[in-house]
Coordinates of N, CA and C in Angstrom, one line a residue:
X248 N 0.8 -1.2 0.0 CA 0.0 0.0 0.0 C 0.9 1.2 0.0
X249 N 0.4 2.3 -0.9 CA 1.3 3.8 -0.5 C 0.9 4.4 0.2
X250 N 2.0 5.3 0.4 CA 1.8 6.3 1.7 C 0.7 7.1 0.5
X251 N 0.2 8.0 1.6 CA -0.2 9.3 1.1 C 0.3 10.2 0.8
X252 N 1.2 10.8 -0.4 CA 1.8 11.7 -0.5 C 1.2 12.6 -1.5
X253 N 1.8 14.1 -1.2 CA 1.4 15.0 -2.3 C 2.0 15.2 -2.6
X254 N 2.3 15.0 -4.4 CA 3.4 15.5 -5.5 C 2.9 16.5 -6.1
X255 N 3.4 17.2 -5.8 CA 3.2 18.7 -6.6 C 4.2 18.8 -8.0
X256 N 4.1 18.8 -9.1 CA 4.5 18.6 -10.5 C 4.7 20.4 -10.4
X257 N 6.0 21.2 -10.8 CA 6.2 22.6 -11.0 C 6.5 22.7 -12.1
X258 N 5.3 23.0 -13.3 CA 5.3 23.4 -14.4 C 5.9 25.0 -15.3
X259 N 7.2 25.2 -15.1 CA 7.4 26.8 -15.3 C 6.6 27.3 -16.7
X260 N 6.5 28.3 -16.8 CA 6.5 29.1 -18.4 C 7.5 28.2 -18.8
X261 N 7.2 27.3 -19.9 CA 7.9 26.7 -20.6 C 7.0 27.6 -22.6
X262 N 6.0 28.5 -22.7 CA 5.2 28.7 -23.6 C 5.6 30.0 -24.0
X263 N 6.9 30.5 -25.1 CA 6.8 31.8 -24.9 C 6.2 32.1 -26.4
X264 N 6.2 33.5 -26.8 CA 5.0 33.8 -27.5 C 5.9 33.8 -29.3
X265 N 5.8 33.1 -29.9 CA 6.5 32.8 -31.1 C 7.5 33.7 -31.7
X266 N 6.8 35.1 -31.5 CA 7.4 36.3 -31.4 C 8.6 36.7 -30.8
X267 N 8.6 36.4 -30.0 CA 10.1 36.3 -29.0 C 10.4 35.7 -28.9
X268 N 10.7 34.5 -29.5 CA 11.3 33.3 -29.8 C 12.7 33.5 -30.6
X269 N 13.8 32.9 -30.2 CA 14.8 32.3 -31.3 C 15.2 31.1 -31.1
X270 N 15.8 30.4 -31.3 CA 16.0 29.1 -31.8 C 17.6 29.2 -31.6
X271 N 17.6 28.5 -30.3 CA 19.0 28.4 -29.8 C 19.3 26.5 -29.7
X272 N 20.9 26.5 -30.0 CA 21.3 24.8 -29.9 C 22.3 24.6 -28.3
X273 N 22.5 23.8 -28.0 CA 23.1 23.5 -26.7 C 24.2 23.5 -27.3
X274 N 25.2 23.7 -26.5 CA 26.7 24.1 -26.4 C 27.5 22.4 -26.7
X275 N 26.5 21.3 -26.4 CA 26.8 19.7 -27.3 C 26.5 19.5 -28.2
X276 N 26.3 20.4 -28.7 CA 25.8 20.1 -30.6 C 27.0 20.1 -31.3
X277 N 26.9 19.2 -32.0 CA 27.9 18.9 -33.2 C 26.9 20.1 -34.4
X278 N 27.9 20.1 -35.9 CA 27.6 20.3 -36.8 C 26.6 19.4 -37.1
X279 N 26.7 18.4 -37.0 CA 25.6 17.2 -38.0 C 25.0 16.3 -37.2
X280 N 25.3 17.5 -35.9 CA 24.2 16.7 -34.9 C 23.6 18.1 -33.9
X281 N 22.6 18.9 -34.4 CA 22.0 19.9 -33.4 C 21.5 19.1 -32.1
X282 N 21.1 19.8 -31.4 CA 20.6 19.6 -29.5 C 20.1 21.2 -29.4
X283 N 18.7 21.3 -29.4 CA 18.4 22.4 -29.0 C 18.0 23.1 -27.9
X284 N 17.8 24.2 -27.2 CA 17.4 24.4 -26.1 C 16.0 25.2 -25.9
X285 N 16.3 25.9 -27.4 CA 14.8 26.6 -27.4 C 14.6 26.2 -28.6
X286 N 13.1 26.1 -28.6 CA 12.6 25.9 -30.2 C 11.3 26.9 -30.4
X287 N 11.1 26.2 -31.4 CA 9.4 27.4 -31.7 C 8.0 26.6 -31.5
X288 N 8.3 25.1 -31.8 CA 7.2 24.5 -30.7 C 7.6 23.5 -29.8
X289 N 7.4 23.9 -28.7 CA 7.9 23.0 -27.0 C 7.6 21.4 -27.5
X290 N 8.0 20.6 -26.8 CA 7.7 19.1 -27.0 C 6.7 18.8 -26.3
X291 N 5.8 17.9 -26.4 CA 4.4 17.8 -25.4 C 4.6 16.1 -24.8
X292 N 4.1 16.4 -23.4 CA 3.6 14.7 -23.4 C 2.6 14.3 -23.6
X293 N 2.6 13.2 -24.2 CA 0.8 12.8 -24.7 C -0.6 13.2 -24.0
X294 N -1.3 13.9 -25.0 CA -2.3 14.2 -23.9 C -1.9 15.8 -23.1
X295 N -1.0 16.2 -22.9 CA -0.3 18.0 -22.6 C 0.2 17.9 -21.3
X296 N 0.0 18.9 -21.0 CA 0.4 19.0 -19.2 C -0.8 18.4 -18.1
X297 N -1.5 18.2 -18.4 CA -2.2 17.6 -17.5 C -2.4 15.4 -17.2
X298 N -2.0 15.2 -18.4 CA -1.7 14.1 -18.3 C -0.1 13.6 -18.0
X299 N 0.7 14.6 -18.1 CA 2.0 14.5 -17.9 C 2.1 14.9 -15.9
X300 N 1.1 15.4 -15.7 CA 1.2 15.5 -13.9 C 0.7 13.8 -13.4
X301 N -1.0 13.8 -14.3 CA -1.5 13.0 -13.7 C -0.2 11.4 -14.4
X302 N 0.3 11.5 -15.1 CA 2.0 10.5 -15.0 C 2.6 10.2 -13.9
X303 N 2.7 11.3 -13.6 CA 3.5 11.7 -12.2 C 3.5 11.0 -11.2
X304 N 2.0 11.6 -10.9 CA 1.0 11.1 -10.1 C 0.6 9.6 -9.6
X305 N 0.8 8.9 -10.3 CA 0.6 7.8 -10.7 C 2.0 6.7 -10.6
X306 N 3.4 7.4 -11.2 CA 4.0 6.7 -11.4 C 5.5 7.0 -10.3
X307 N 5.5 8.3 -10.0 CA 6.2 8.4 -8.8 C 6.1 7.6 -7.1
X308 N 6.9 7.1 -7.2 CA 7.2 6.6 -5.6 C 8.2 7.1 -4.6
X309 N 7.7 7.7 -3.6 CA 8.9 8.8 -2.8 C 9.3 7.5 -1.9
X310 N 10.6 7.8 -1.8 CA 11.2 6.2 -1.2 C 10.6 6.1 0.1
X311 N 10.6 5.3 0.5 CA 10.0 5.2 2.0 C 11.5 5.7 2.9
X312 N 12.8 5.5 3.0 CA 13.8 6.2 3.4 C 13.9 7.5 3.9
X313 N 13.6 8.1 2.1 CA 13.4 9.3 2.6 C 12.1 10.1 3.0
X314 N 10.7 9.5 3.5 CA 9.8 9.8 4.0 C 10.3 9.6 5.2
X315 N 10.6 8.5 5.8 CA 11.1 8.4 7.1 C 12.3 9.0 7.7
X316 N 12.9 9.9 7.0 CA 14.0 10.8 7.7 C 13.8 12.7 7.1
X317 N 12.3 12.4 6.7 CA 11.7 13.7 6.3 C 12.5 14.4 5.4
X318 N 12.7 13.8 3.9 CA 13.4 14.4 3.5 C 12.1 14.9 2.4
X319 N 12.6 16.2 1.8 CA 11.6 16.6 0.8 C 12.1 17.5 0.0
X320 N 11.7 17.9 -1.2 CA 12.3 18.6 -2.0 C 12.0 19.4 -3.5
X321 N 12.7 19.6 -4.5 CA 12.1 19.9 -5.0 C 14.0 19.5 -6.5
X322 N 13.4 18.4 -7.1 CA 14.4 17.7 -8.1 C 14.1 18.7 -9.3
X323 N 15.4 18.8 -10.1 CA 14.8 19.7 -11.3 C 15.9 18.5 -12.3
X324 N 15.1 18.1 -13.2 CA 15.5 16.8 -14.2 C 15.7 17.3 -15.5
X325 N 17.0 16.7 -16.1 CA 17.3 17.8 -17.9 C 17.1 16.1 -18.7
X326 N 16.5 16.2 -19.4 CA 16.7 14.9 -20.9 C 16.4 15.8 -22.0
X327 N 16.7 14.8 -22.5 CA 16.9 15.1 -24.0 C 15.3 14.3 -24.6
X328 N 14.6 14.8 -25.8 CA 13.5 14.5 -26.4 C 14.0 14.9 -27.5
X329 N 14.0 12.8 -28.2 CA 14.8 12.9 -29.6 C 13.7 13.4 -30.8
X330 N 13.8 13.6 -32.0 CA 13.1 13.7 -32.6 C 11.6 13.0 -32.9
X331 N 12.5 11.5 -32.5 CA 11.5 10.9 -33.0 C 10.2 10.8 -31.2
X332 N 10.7 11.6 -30.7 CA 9.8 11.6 -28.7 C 10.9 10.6 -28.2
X333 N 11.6 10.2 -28.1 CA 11.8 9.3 -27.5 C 13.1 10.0 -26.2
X334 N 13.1 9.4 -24.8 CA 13.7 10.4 -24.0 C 14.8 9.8 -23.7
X335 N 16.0 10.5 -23.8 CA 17.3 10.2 -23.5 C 18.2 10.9 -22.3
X336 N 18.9 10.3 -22.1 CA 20.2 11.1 -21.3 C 19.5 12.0 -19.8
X337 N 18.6 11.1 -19.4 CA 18.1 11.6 -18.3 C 19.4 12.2 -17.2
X338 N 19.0 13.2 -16.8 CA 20.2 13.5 -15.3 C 19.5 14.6 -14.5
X339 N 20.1 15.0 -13.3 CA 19.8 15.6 -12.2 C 20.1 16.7 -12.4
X340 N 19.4 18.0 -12.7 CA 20.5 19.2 -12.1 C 20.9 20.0 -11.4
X341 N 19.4 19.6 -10.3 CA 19.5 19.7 -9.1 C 18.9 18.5 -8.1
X342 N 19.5 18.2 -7.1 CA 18.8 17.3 -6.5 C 18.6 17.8 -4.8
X343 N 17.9 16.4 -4.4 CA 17.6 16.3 -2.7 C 17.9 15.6 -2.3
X344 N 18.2 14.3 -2.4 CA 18.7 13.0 -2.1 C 19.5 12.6 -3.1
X345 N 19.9 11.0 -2.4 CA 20.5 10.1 -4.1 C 19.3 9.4 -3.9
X346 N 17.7 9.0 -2.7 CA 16.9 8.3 -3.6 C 16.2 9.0 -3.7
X347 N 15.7 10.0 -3.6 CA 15.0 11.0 -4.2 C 15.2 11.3 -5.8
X348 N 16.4 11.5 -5.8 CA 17.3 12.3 -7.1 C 17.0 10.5 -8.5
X349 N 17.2 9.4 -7.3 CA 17.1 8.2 -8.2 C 15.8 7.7 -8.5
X350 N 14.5 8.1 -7.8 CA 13.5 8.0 -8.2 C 13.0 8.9 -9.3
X351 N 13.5 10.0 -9.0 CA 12.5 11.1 -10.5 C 13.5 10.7 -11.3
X352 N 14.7 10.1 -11.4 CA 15.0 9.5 -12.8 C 14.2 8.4 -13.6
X353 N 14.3 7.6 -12.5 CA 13.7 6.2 -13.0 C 12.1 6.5 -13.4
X354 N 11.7 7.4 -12.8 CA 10.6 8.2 -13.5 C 10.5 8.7 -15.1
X355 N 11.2 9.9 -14.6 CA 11.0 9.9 -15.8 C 11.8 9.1 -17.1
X356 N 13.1 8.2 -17.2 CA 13.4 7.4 -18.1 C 12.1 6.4 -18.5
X357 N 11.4 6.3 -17.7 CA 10.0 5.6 -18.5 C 9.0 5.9 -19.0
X358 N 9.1 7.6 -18.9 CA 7.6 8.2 -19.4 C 7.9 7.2 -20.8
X359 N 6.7 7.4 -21.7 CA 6.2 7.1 -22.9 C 7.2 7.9 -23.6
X360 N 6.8 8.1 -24.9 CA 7.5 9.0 -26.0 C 6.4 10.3 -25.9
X361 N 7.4 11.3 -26.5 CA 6.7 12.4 -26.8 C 6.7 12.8 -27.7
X362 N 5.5 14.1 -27.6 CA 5.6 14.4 -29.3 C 7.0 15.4 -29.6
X363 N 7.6 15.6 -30.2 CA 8.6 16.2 -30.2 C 8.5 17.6 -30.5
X364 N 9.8 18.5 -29.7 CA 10.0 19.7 -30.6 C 10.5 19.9 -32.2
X365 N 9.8 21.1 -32.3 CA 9.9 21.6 -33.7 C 10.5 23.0 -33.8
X366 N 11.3 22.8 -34.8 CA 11.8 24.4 -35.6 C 11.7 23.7 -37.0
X367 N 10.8 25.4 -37.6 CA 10.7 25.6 -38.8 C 9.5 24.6 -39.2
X368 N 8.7 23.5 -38.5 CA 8.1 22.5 -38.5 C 8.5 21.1 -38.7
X369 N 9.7 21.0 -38.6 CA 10.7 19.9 -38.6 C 11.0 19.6 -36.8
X370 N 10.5 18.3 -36.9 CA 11.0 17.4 -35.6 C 12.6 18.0 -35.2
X371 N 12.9 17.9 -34.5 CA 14.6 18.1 -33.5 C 14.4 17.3 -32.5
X372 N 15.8 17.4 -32.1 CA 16.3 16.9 -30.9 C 16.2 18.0 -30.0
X373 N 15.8 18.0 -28.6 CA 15.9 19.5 -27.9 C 15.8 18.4 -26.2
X374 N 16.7 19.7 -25.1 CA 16.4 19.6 -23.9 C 14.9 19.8 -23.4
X375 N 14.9 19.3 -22.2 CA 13.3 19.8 -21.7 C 13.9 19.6 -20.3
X376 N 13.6 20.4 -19.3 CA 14.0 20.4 -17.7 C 12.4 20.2 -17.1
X377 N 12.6 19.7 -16.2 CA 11.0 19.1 -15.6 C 11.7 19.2 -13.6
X378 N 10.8 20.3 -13.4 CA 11.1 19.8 -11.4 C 10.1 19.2 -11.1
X379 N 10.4 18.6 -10.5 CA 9.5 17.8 -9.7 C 9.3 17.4 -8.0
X380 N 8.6 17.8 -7.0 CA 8.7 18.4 -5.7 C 8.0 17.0 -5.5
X381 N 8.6 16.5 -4.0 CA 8.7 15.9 -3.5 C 8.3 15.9 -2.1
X382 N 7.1 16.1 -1.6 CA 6.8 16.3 -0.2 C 5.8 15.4 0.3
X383 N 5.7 15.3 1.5 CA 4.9 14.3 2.5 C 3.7 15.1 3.4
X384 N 2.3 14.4 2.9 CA 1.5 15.0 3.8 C 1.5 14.7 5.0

C-alpha cells in the first residue's frame, strides 16, 4: 500500500510567444548533430500537461527512506527529447537525495515517448528540464 503523499508537479513558463522566440542549440551540438534548447514548438507529453502531472501522479514513488528521515524537495531533471519523442540522457540538475534524485529518474526514463520539438516545423532533438517536488503529507 502507498503512503499518502502529495506531489506537486512545478510546471514553469515553458510557452513563450513565437514572437520572442529564437531558436537556440546547446553548447553539445555537433555540426551534424543539433541539440536544442529553445525551439518554436515546446515538446508535449501525450495528452499535454495535465496528463504529464496525472504521469507523475501515478508513477512516482517517494522512497520510503526518505519519507522516514523527512526528507523533501524539490528535483529539477534535464533529458533530452529525440526527434523521433523518445527520451534520453536523463540527469539531475538539481537534487535532494540520491533516492530521491534516483527516483525522478527512473521516472522519468519511463515516461512514454513524446511528441517532439519543432523548428521551422521539422522534428529536433531539444532539452526539456522538468522539477518535480517531493513532499509528505
Amino acid at each position: 500500500m502507498r503512503t499518502p503523499v502529495l506531489i506537486i508537479v512545478l510546471l514553469a513558463t515553458f510557452w513563450l510567444p513565437l514572437q520572442a522566440q529564437t531558436v537556440q542549440t546547446d553548447s553539445s551540438s555537433t555540426p551534424d548533430h543539433l541539440i536544442y534548447t529553445v525551439v518554436q514548438q515546446q515538446p508535449e507529453f501525450p495528452g499535454g500537461m495535465s496528463k504529464l502531472g496525472q504521469y507523475i501522479s501515478d508513477n512516482l514513488r517517494y522512497p520510503k527512506a526518505a519519507q522516514v528521515a523527512g526528507l523533501a524537495g524539490r528535483v529539477f531533471i534535464r533529458f533530452l527529447i529525440t526527434k523521433q519523442g523518445a527520451i534520453e540522457g536523463v540527469k539531475v540538475l538539481k537534487g535532494v537525495s540520491p533516492e530521491i534524485d534516483a527516483e525522478a529518474i527512473r521516472m522519468v526514463a519511463t515516461m512514454p515517448n513524446w511528441v517532439p520539438g519543432k523548428v521551422d516545423g521539422q522534428a529536433v532533438d531539444c532539452f526539456y528540464n522538468l522539477p518535480i517536488n517531493f513532499s509528505v503529507r
